[in-house]
């Protein structure tokens, strides 16, 4: 039987190779993306994928777990140390099932959950109508203040006391400012609700000490592992010990079957990396880079939701530029700058062609870019927006060449190795 990917499946080998090239030649500005290390990818691609392990370390339904138990226990222990929590479950397949497992642990169908509205920066799984979380549960939603673009805590309190949700969720996918976990805790106490902090976007900043930790305030913390944390695609649920049994039972057997052991191993590697001084510097640099990029955009007349950023993420409201987020994101993609269109709070446009553009610095910071490169990226975005408005493909092509040249000085971790594996060299 042929053994290498190139021999077994040359089509997939070539596509992986081309994707390695695409990632190297472009700038990933989608704030929920990152470039995992070669070590993380080695664990993800390991033969741990062969093993079934329903259950938890020391309590499995299949034999042969001597080493898998050690892998999972390492991931658990490292999660507890990095995030300062009493309990960690590292088995959720991704962020959405992690959040569903939390609701399954604490709620009955029809119970009320309260989270940030999706168009305001929340997430589908925070009770949005189109999600199972808004169909099985009753979702009520808070937003941001129109003038400041920041969470409207008067509204959060008023809604919580009126609707009495069983669970209040803080966090989201398009929040450019720090999350005030302490105030959410106060309101959750007043409303007698559980506080869940969904830190998927900012987990790497929290791990690196660049964002306040939810650990002293939240009853439960959920996170994906592949965003700022820079690991494999996966998720974790962390909590106080009192909720450990309910959460574990909700993940397995409640929602999932066998854990993805190769992912668990890669999460362990990720958490080892996240505990280093190097990672702390990385987390600080993500924010410094976001500031530099935000400043350049503000100088160029862009309207940023909340006026700037405290974290890895910038949400541009393009309404004053007379062009939509979709037109701009597609034009920038042709220029080698990869972003996503996004609603902005109080958007007058529809989600599939909204007014916003969401960008972030985790991936380009991983490549080693600093403030000087951010200012250049800001100028390219400005030129790209003007080009998008005029249909000026020559300018987009010129930016694409410049982006490719810059990319050569800032290699994507593991891209060369991936290319070699894929091509069988
Ligand atoms: N898709 C993720 C994001 O881009 O923020 C959230 O699930």
JSON list of C-alpha atoms in Angstrom, two decimals, residues 85-293:
[
{"chain": "A", "resi": 85, "resn": "UNK", "atom": "CA", "xyz": [-9.45, 26.95, 37.08]},
{"chain": "A", "resi": 86, "resn": "UNK", "atom": "CA", "xyz": [-10.49, 24.02, 39.24]},
{"chain": "A", "resi": 87, "resn": "UNK", "atom": "CA", "xyz": [-11.84, 21.80, 36.47]},
{"chain": "A", "resi": 88, "resn": "UNK", "atom": "CA", "xyz": [-11.27, 21.38, 32.74]},
{"chain": "A", "resi": 89, "resn": "UNK", "atom": "CA", "xyz": [-12.95, 19.19, 30.14]},
{"chain": "A", "resi": 90, "resn": "UNK", "atom": "CA", "xyz": [-10.86, 19.08, 26.96]},
{"chain": "A", "resi": 91, "resn": "UNK", "atom": "CA", "xyz": [-13.14, 16.83, 24.90]},
{"chain": "A", "resi": 92, "resn": "UNK", "atom": "CA", "xyz": [-15.68, 19.15, 23.17]},
{"chain": "A", "resi": 93, "resn": "UNK", "atom": "CA", "xyz": [-15.28, 18.84, 19.43]},
{"chain": "A", "resi": 94, "resn": "UNK", "atom": "CA", "xyz": [-15.55, 22.59, 18.92]},
{"chain": "A", "resi": 95, "resn": "UNK", "atom": "CA", "xyz": [-17.03, 25.76, 20.39]},
{"chain": "A", "resi": 96, "resn": "UNK", "atom": "CA", "xyz": [-20.66, 25.19, 19.40]},
{"chain": "A", "resi": 97, "resn": "UNK", "atom": "CA", "xyz": [-20.93, 21.71, 20.96]},
{"chain": "A", "resi": 98, "resn": "UNK", "atom": "CA", "xyz": [-19.08, 23.02, 24.01]},
{"chain": "A", "resi": 99, "resn": "UNK", "atom": "CA", "xyz": [-21.74, 25.68, 24.54]},
{"chain": "A", "resi": 100, "resn": "UNK", "atom": "CA", "xyz": [-24.54, 23.21, 23.87]},
{"chain": "A", "resi": 101, "resn": "UNK", "atom": "CA", "xyz": [-23.05, 20.84, 26.46]},
{"chain": "A", "resi": 102, "resn": "UNK", "atom": "CA", "xyz": [-23.07, 23.67, 29.03]},
{"chain": "A", "resi": 103, "resn": "UNK", "atom": "CA", "xyz": [-26.78, 24.28, 28.41]},
{"chain": "A", "resi": 104, "resn": "UNK", "atom": "CA", "xyz": [-27.46, 20.55, 28.53]},
{"chain": "A", "resi": 105, "resn": "UNK", "atom": "CA", "xyz": [-25.75, 20.42, 31.93]},
{"chain": "A", "resi": 106, "resn": "UNK", "atom": "CA", "xyz": [-27.84, 23.16, 33.51]},
{"chain": "A", "resi": 107, "resn": "UNK", "atom": "CA", "xyz": [-31.03, 23.76, 31.54]},
{"chain": "A", "resi": 108, "resn": "UNK", "atom": "CA", "xyz": [-34.29, 22.13, 30.57]},
{"chain": "A", "resi": 109, "resn": "UNK", "atom": "CA", "xyz": [-35.79, 22.79, 27.11]},
{"chain": "A", "resi": 110, "resn": "UNK", "atom": "CA", "xyz": [-37.62, 26.12, 27.18]},
{"chain": "A", "resi": 111, "resn": "UNK", "atom": "CA", "xyz": [-35.42, 27.66, 29.89]},
{"chain": "A", "resi": 112, "resn": "UNK", "atom": "CA", "xyz": [-34.13, 31.17, 29.25]},
{"chain": "A", "resi": 113, "resn": "UNK", "atom": "CA", "xyz": [-30.57, 31.99, 28.25]},
{"chain": "A", "resi": 114, "resn": "UNK", "atom": "CA", "xyz": [-29.33, 35.53, 27.86]},
{"chain": "A", "resi": 115, "resn": "UNK", "atom": "CA", "xyz": [-26.41, 36.51, 25.65]},
{"chain": "A", "resi": 116, "resn": "UNK", "atom": "CA", "xyz": [-25.20, 39.27, 23.39]},
{"chain": "A", "resi": 117, "resn": "UNK", "atom": "CA", "xyz": [-27.29, 39.56, 20.22]},
{"chain": "A", "resi": 118, "resn": "UNK", "atom": "CA", "xyz": [-25.56, 38.11, 17.17]},
{"chain": "A", "resi": 119, "resn": "UNK", "atom": "CA", "xyz": [-25.72, 41.37, 15.14]},
{"chain": "A", "resi": 120, "resn": "UNK", "atom": "CA", "xyz": [-24.24, 43.20, 18.14]},
{"chain": "A", "resi": 121, "resn": "UNK", "atom": "CA", "xyz": [-21.20, 40.91, 18.30]},
{"chain": "A", "resi": 122, "resn": "UNK", "atom": "CA", "xyz": [-22.49, 37.77, 20.05]},
{"chain": "A", "resi": 123, "resn": "UNK", "atom": "CA", "xyz": [-22.52, 34.21, 18.72]},
{"chain": "A", "resi": 124, "resn": "UNK", "atom": "CA", "xyz": [-25.08, 31.86, 17.18]},
{"chain": "A", "resi": 125, "resn": "UNK", "atom": "CA", "xyz": [-24.87, 29.55, 20.19]},
{"chain": "A", "resi": 126, "resn": "UNK", "atom": "CA", "xyz": [-25.80, 32.32, 22.59]},
{"chain": "A", "resi": 127, "resn": "UNK", "atom": "CA", "xyz": [-29.46, 31.68, 21.85]},
{"chain": "A", "resi": 128, "resn": "UNK", "atom": "CA", "xyz": [-29.80, 33.04, 18.30]},
{"chain": "A", "resi": 129, "resn": "UNK", "atom": "CA", "xyz": [-33.13, 32.14, 16.72]},
{"chain": "A", "resi": 130, "resn": "UNK", "atom": "CA", "xyz": [-31.61, 30.18, 13.83]},
{"chain": "A", "resi": 131, "resn": "UNK", "atom": "CA", "xyz": [-29.46, 28.07, 16.19]},
{"chain": "A", "resi": 132, "resn": "UNK", "atom": "CA", "xyz": [-30.55, 24.99, 18.12]},
{"chain": "A", "resi": 133, "resn": "UNK", "atom": "CA", "xyz": [-29.71, 27.05, 21.21]},
{"chain": "A", "resi": 134, "resn": "UNK", "atom": "CA", "xyz": [-32.47, 29.52, 20.34]},
{"chain": "A", "resi": 135, "resn": "UNK", "atom": "CA", "xyz": [-34.86, 26.79, 19.32]},
{"chain": "A", "resi": 136, "resn": "UNK", "atom": "CA", "xyz": [-34.58, 24.49, 22.35]},
{"chain": "A", "resi": 137, "resn": "UNK", "atom": "CA", "xyz": [-34.10, 27.37, 24.77]},
{"chain": "A", "resi": 138, "resn": "UNK", "atom": "CA", "xyz": [-35.58, 30.84, 25.01]},
{"chain": "A", "resi": 139, "resn": "UNK", "atom": "CA", "xyz": [-32.91, 33.33, 23.96]},
{"chain": "A", "resi": 140, "resn": "UNK", "atom": "CA", "xyz": [-33.02, 36.90, 25.19]},
{"chain": "A", "resi": 141, "resn": "UNK", "atom": "CA", "xyz": [-30.38, 39.35, 24.07]},
{"chain": "A", "resi": 142, "resn": "UNK", "atom": "CA", "xyz": [-28.52, 42.45, 25.12]},
{"chain": "A", "resi": 143, "resn": "UNK", "atom": "CA", "xyz": [-26.48, 44.76, 22.91]},
{"chain": "A", "resi": 144, "resn": "UNK", "atom": "CA", "xyz": [-24.14, 47.71, 22.95]},
{"chain": "A", "resi": 145, "resn": "UNK", "atom": "CA", "xyz": [-24.81, 51.41, 23.40]},
{"chain": "A", "resi": 146, "resn": "UNK", "atom": "CA", "xyz": [-25.20, 53.22, 20.10]},
{"chain": "A", "resi": 147, "resn": "UNK", "atom": "CA", "xyz": [-22.93, 56.11, 21.11]},
{"chain": "A", "resi": 148, "resn": "UNK", "atom": "CA", "xyz": [-20.06, 54.12, 22.63]},
{"chain": "A", "resi": 149, "resn": "UNK", "atom": "CA", "xyz": [-20.27, 50.72, 20.91]},
{"chain": "A", "resi": 150, "resn": "UNK", "atom": "CA", "xyz": [-19.71, 49.16, 24.35]},
{"chain": "A", "resi": 151, "resn": "UNK", "atom": "CA", "xyz": [-21.90, 46.72, 26.27]},
{"chain": "A", "resi": 152, "resn": "UNK", "atom": "CA", "xyz": [-24.96, 48.45, 27.66]},
{"chain": "A", "resi": 153, "resn": "UNK", "atom": "CA", "xyz": [-24.88, 47.27, 31.27]},
{"chain": "A", "resi": 154, "resn": "UNK", "atom": "CA", "xyz": [-28.08, 49.13, 32.17]},
{"chain": "A", "resi": 155, "resn": "UNK", "atom": "CA", "xyz": [-29.82, 47.04, 29.54]},
{"chain": "A", "resi": 156, "resn": "UNK", "atom": "CA", "xyz": [-28.06, 43.85, 30.70]},
{"chain": "A", "resi": 157, "resn": "UNK", "atom": "CA", "xyz": [-29.23, 44.42, 34.28]},
{"chain": "A", "resi": 158, "resn": "UNK", "atom": "CA", "xyz": [-32.77, 45.44, 33.33]},
{"chain": "A", "resi": 159, "resn": "UNK", "atom": "CA", "xyz": [-33.16, 42.44, 31.00]},
{"chain": "A", "resi": 160, "resn": "UNK", "atom": "CA", "xyz": [-31.67, 39.99, 33.50]},
{"chain": "A", "resi": 161, "resn": "UNK", "atom": "CA", "xyz": [-33.96, 41.12, 36.30]},
{"chain": "A", "resi": 162, "resn": "UNK", "atom": "CA", "xyz": [-37.01, 41.09, 34.05]},
{"chain": "A", "resi": 163, "resn": "UNK", "atom": "CA", "xyz": [-36.39, 37.83, 32.16]},
{"chain": "A", "resi": 164, "resn": "UNK", "atom": "CA", "xyz": [-34.63, 35.89, 34.96]},
{"chain": "A", "resi": 165, "resn": "UNK", "atom": "CA", "xyz": [-32.41, 33.80, 32.66]},
{"chain": "A", "resi": 166, "resn": "UNK", "atom": "CA", "xyz": [-30.98, 30.62, 34.11]},
{"chain": "A", "resi": 167, "resn": "UNK", "atom": "CA", "xyz": [-27.71, 31.39, 32.31]},
{"chain": "A", "resi": 168, "resn": "UNK", "atom": "CA", "xyz": [-26.09, 34.69, 31.33]},
{"chain": "A", "resi": 169, "resn": "UNK", "atom": "CA", "xyz": [-23.38, 34.47, 28.68]},
{"chain": "A", "resi": 170, "resn": "UNK", "atom": "CA", "xyz": [-20.72, 37.10, 28.19]},
{"chain": "A", "resi": 171, "resn": "UNK", "atom": "CA", "xyz": [-18.30, 37.13, 25.26]},
{"chain": "A", "resi": 172, "resn": "UNK", "atom": "CA", "xyz": [-18.81, 36.93, 21.52]},
{"chain": "A", "resi": 173, "resn": "UNK", "atom": "CA", "xyz": [-17.27, 37.13, 18.09]},
{"chain": "A", "resi": 174, "resn": "UNK", "atom": "CA", "xyz": [-17.11, 40.82, 17.22]},
{"chain": "A", "resi": 175, "resn": "UNK", "atom": "CA", "xyz": [-16.30, 42.58, 20.47]},
{"chain": "A", "resi": 176, "resn": "UNK", "atom": "CA", "xyz": [-13.33, 44.94, 20.12]},
{"chain": "A", "resi": 177, "resn": "UNK", "atom": "CA", "xyz": [-13.19, 45.84, 23.82]},
{"chain": "A", "resi": 178, "resn": "UNK", "atom": "CA", "xyz": [-12.30, 44.12, 27.11]},
{"chain": "A", "resi": 179, "resn": "UNK", "atom": "CA", "xyz": [-15.06, 42.07, 28.68]},
{"chain": "A", "resi": 180, "resn": "UNK", "atom": "CA", "xyz": [-16.01, 43.36, 32.12]},
{"chain": "A", "resi": 181, "resn": "UNK", "atom": "CA", "xyz": [-16.43, 40.00, 33.85]},
{"chain": "A", "resi": 182, "resn": "UNK", "atom": "CA", "xyz": [-16.85, 41.59, 37.31]},
{"chain": "A", "resi": 183, "resn": "UNK", "atom": "CA", "xyz": [-19.93, 43.58, 36.29]},
{"chain": "A", "resi": 184, "resn": "UNK", "atom": "CA", "xyz": [-21.45, 40.56, 34.57]},
{"chain": "A", "resi": 185, "resn": "UNK", "atom": "CA", "xyz": [-20.87, 38.63, 37.83]},
{"chain": "A", "resi": 186, "resn": "UNK", "atom": "CA", "xyz": [-22.69, 41.28, 39.86]},
{"chain": "A", "resi": 187, "resn": "UNK", "atom": "CA", "xyz": [-25.67, 41.16, 37.51]},
{"chain": "A", "resi": 188, "resn": "UNK", "atom": "CA", "xyz": [-25.70, 37.36, 37.45]},
{"chain": "A", "resi": 189, "resn": "UNK", "atom": "CA", "xyz": [-25.79, 37.36, 41.25]},
{"chain": "A", "resi": 190, "resn": "UNK", "atom": "CA", "xyz": [-28.63, 39.89, 41.32]},
{"chain": "A", "resi": 191, "resn": "UNK", "atom": "CA", "xyz": [-30.61, 37.77, 38.84]},
{"chain": "A", "resi": 192, "resn": "UNK", "atom": "CA", "xyz": [-29.63, 34.47, 40.46]},
{"chain": "A", "resi": 193, "resn": "UNK", "atom": "CA", "xyz": [-28.20, 33.23, 37.14]},
{"chain": "A", "resi": 194, "resn": "UNK", "atom": "CA", "xyz": [-25.15, 31.19, 36.25]},
{"chain": "A", "resi": 195, "resn": "UNK", "atom": "CA", "xyz": [-22.45, 33.22, 34.51]},
{"chain": "A", "resi": 196, "resn": "UNK", "atom": "CA", "xyz": [-20.85, 31.60, 31.46]},
{"chain": "A", "resi": 197, "resn": "UNK", "atom": "CA", "xyz": [-17.86, 33.36, 29.90]},
{"chain": "A", "resi": 198, "resn": "UNK", "atom": "CA", "xyz": [-17.34, 32.38, 26.28]},
{"chain": "A", "resi": 199, "resn": "UNK", "atom": "CA", "xyz": [-13.73, 33.42, 25.77]},
{"chain": "A", "resi": 200, "resn": "UNK", "atom": "CA", "xyz": [-13.19, 31.67, 22.43]},
{"chain": "A", "resi": 201, "resn": "UNK", "atom": "CA", "xyz": [-11.87, 34.84, 20.78]},
{"chain": "A", "resi": 202, "resn": "UNK", "atom": "CA", "xyz": [-9.67, 36.03, 23.62]},
{"chain": "A", "resi": 203, "resn": "UNK", "atom": "CA", "xyz": [-8.45, 32.78, 25.22]},
{"chain": "A", "resi": 204, "resn": "UNK", "atom": "CA", "xyz": [-4.87, 33.38, 24.03]},
{"chain": "A", "resi": 205, "resn": "UNK", "atom": "CA", "xyz": [-4.93, 36.91, 25.43]},
{"chain": "A", "resi": 206, "resn": "UNK", "atom": "CA", "xyz": [-6.21, 35.59, 28.77]},
{"chain": "A", "resi": 207, "resn": "UNK", "atom": "CA", "xyz": [-3.61, 32.79, 28.80]},
{"chain": "A", "resi": 208, "resn": "UNK", "atom": "CA", "xyz": [-0.87, 35.31, 28.00]},
{"chain": "A", "resi": 209, "resn": "UNK", "atom": "CA", "xyz": [-2.01, 37.78, 30.66]},
{"chain": "A", "resi": 210, "resn": "UNK", "atom": "CA", "xyz": [-3.03, 40.41, 28.11]},
{"chain": "A", "resi": 211, "resn": "UNK", "atom": "CA", "xyz": [-6.76, 40.37, 29.02]},
{"chain": "A", "resi": 212, "resn": "UNK", "atom": "CA", "xyz": [-8.31, 40.03, 32.51]},
{"chain": "A", "resi": 213, "resn": "UNK", "atom": "CA", "xyz": [-9.22, 36.47, 33.39]},
{"chain": "A", "resi": 214, "resn": "UNK", "atom": "CA", "xyz": [-12.83, 35.36, 33.83]},
{"chain": "A", "resi": 215, "resn": "UNK", "atom": "CA", "xyz": [-11.72, 32.67, 36.31]},
{"chain": "A", "resi": 216, "resn": "UNK", "atom": "CA", "xyz": [-12.53, 34.65, 39.50]},
{"chain": "A", "resi": 217, "resn": "UNK", "atom": "CA", "xyz": [-15.99, 35.58, 38.20]},
{"chain": "A", "resi": 218, "resn": "UNK", "atom": "CA", "xyz": [-17.51, 33.00, 35.87]},
{"chain": "A", "resi": 219, "resn": "UNK", "atom": "CA", "xyz": [-19.16, 29.77, 36.98]},
{"chain": "A", "resi": 220, "resn": "UNK", "atom": "CA", "xyz": [-18.26, 28.21, 33.65]},
{"chain": "A", "resi": 221, "resn": "UNK", "atom": "CA", "xyz": [-15.80, 29.20, 30.91]},
{"chain": "A", "resi": 222, "resn": "UNK", "atom": "CA", "xyz": [-15.98, 27.89, 27.38]},
{"chain": "A", "resi": 223, "resn": "UNK", "atom": "CA", "xyz": [-13.40, 28.39, 24.69]},
{"chain": "A", "resi": 224, "resn": "UNK", "atom": "CA", "xyz": [-12.29, 27.12, 21.36]},
{"chain": "A", "resi": 225, "resn": "UNK", "atom": "CA", "xyz": [-8.60, 26.27, 21.14]},
{"chain": "A", "resi": 226, "resn": "UNK", "atom": "CA", "xyz": [-7.76, 27.46, 17.63]},
{"chain": "A", "resi": 227, "resn": "UNK", "atom": "CA", "xyz": [-8.20, 31.23, 17.75]},
{"chain": "A", "resi": 228, "resn": "UNK", "atom": "CA", "xyz": [-5.83, 33.47, 19.75]},
{"chain": "A", "resi": 229, "resn": "UNK", "atom": "CA", "xyz": [-4.84, 30.37, 21.76]},
{"chain": "A", "resi": 230, "resn": "UNK", "atom": "CA", "xyz": [-3.25, 29.08, 18.51]},
{"chain": "A", "resi": 231, "resn": "UNK", "atom": "CA", "xyz": [-4.03, 25.40, 18.85]},
{"chain": "A", "resi": 232, "resn": "UNK", "atom": "CA", "xyz": [-5.90, 22.75, 16.88]},
{"chain": "A", "resi": 233, "resn": "UNK", "atom": "CA", "xyz": [-9.59, 23.10, 16.07]},
{"chain": "A", "resi": 234, "resn": "UNK", "atom": "CA", "xyz": [-11.20, 22.03, 19.33]},
{"chain": "A", "resi": 235, "resn": "UNK", "atom": "CA", "xyz": [-12.65, 23.39, 22.54]},
{"chain": "A", "resi": 236, "resn": "UNK", "atom": "CA", "xyz": [-12.59, 23.22, 26.31]},
{"chain": "A", "resi": 237, "resn": "UNK", "atom": "CA", "xyz": [-15.05, 23.81, 29.13]},
{"chain": "A", "resi": 238, "resn": "UNK", "atom": "CA", "xyz": [-13.63, 25.00, 32.43]},
{"chain": "A", "resi": 239, "resn": "UNK", "atom": "CA", "xyz": [-15.39, 25.52, 35.72]},
{"chain": "A", "resi": 240, "resn": "UNK", "atom": "CA", "xyz": [-15.40, 25.46, 39.46]},
{"chain": "A", "resi": 241, "resn": "UNK", "atom": "CA", "xyz": [-15.22, 21.96, 40.94]},
{"chain": "A", "resi": 242, "resn": "UNK", "atom": "CA", "xyz": [-18.89, 22.05, 41.98]},
{"chain": "A", "resi": 243, "resn": "UNK", "atom": "CA", "xyz": [-19.95, 21.93, 38.32]},
{"chain": "A", "resi": 244, "resn": "UNK", "atom": "CA", "xyz": [-17.38, 19.36, 37.15]},
{"chain": "A", "resi": 245, "resn": "UNK", "atom": "CA", "xyz": [-19.57, 16.26, 37.28]},
{"chain": "A", "resi": 246, "resn": "UNK", "atom": "CA", "xyz": [-22.55, 17.89, 35.54]},
{"chain": "A", "resi": 247, "resn": "UNK", "atom": "CA", "xyz": [-20.39, 19.30, 32.74]},
{"chain": "A", "resi": 248, "resn": "UNK", "atom": "CA", "xyz": [-18.44, 16.08, 32.18]},
{"chain": "A", "resi": 249, "resn": "UNK", "atom": "CA", "xyz": [-21.69, 14.11, 32.00]},
{"chain": "A", "resi": 250, "resn": "UNK", "atom": "CA", "xyz": [-23.16, 16.62, 29.54]},
{"chain": "A", "resi": 251, "resn": "UNK", "atom": "CA", "xyz": [-20.17, 16.33, 27.17]},
{"chain": "A", "resi": 252, "resn": "UNK", "atom": "CA", "xyz": [-20.02, 12.53, 27.41]},
{"chain": "A", "resi": 253, "resn": "UNK", "atom": "CA", "xyz": [-22.37, 10.67, 27.27]},
{"chain": "A", "resi": 254, "resn": "UNK", "atom": "CA", "xyz": [-24.73, 13.63, 26.94]},
{"chain": "A", "resi": 255, "resn": "UNK", "atom": "CA", "xyz": [-23.65, 15.10, 23.64]},
{"chain": "A", "resi": 256, "resn": "UNK", "atom": "CA", "xyz": [-20.61, 13.32, 22.21]},
{"chain": "A", "resi": 257, "resn": "UNK", "atom": "CA", "xyz": [-19.09, 9.91, 21.68]},
{"chain": "A", "resi": 258, "resn": "UNK", "atom": "CA", "xyz": [-15.36, 9.25, 21.51]},
{"chain": "A", "resi": 259, "resn": "UNK", "atom": "CA", "xyz": [-13.04, 12.18, 22.09]},
{"chain": "A", "resi": 260, "resn": "UNK", "atom": "CA", "xyz": [-10.67, 13.16, 19.28]},
{"chain": "A", "resi": 261, "resn": "UNK", "atom": "CA", "xyz": [-7.45, 12.03, 20.95]},
{"chain": "A", "resi": 262, "resn": "UNK", "atom": "CA", "xyz": [-5.16, 13.55, 18.31]},
{"chain": "A", "resi": 263, "resn": "UNK", "atom": "CA", "xyz": [-6.85, 16.89, 19.00]},
{"chain": "A", "resi": 264, "resn": "UNK", "atom": "CA", "xyz": [-6.54, 16.38, 22.75]},
{"chain": "A", "resi": 265, "resn": "UNK", "atom": "CA", "xyz": [-2.79, 15.81, 22.32]},
{"chain": "A", "resi": 266, "resn": "UNK", "atom": "CA", "xyz": [-2.52, 18.95, 20.21]},
{"chain": "A", "resi": 267, "resn": "UNK", "atom": "CA", "xyz": [-4.44, 20.92, 22.86]},
{"chain": "A", "resi": 268, "resn": "UNK", "atom": "CA", "xyz": [-1.90, 19.70, 25.41]},
{"chain": "A", "resi": 269, "resn": "UNK", "atom": "CA", "xyz": [0.93, 20.95, 23.18]},
{"chain": "A", "resi": 270, "resn": "UNK", "atom": "CA", "xyz": [-0.90, 24.27, 22.68]},
{"chain": "A", "resi": 271, "resn": "UNK", "atom": "CA", "xyz": [-1.24, 24.76, 26.43]},
{"chain": "A", "resi": 272, "resn": "UNK", "atom": "CA", "xyz": [2.44, 23.96, 26.96]},
{"chain": "A", "resi": 273, "resn": "UNK", "atom": "CA", "xyz": [3.26, 26.66, 24.41]},
{"chain": "A", "resi": 274, "resn": "UNK", "atom": "CA", "xyz": [0.76, 29.06, 26.01]},
{"chain": "A", "resi": 275, "resn": "UNK", "atom": "CA", "xyz": [2.50, 28.76, 29.38]},
{"chain": "A", "resi": 276, "resn": "UNK", "atom": "CA", "xyz": [5.78, 30.21, 28.04]},
{"chain": "A", "resi": 277, "resn": "UNK", "atom": "CA", "xyz": [7.22, 33.72, 28.31]},
{"chain": "A", "resi": 278, "resn": "UNK", "atom": "CA", "xyz": [7.33, 33.73, 24.54]},
{"chain": "A", "resi": 279, "resn": "UNK", "atom": "CA", "xyz": [3.55, 33.33, 24.41]},
{"chain": "A", "resi": 280, "resn": "UNK", "atom": "CA", "xyz": [3.09, 36.21, 26.90]},
{"chain": "A", "resi": 281, "resn": "UNK", "atom": "CA", "xyz": [5.10, 38.42, 24.55]},
{"chain": "A", "resi": 282, "resn": "UNK", "atom": "CA", "xyz": [2.99, 37.16, 21.65]},
{"chain": "A", "resi": 283, "resn": "UNK", "atom": "CA", "xyz": [-0.27, 38.05, 23.43]},
{"chain": "A", "resi": 284, "resn": "UNK", "atom": "CA", "xyz": [0.98, 41.58, 24.20]},
{"chain": "A", "resi": 285, "resn": "UNK", "atom": "CA", "xyz": [2.14, 42.04, 20.63]},
{"chain": "A", "resi": 286, "resn": "UNK", "atom": "CA", "xyz": [-1.27, 41.00, 19.25]},
{"chain": "A", "resi": 287, "resn": "UNK", "atom": "CA", "xyz": [-2.77, 43.97, 21.12]},
{"chain": "A", "resi": 288, "resn": "UNK", "atom": "CA", "xyz": [0.04, 46.39, 20.26]},
{"chain": "A", "resi": 289, "resn": "UNK", "atom": "CA", "xyz": [-0.40, 45.43, 16.62]},
{"chain": "A", "resi": 290, "resn": "UNK", "atom": "CA", "xyz": [-4.17, 45.88, 16.78]},
{"chain": "A", "resi": 291, "resn": "UNK", "atom": "CA", "xyz": [-3.67, 49.39, 18.22]},
{"chain": "A", "resi": 292, "resn": "UNK", "atom": "CA", "xyz": [-1.19, 50.31, 15.48]},
{"chain": "A", "resi": 293, "resn": "UNK", "atom": "CA", "xyz": [-3.55, 49.04, 12.80]}
]
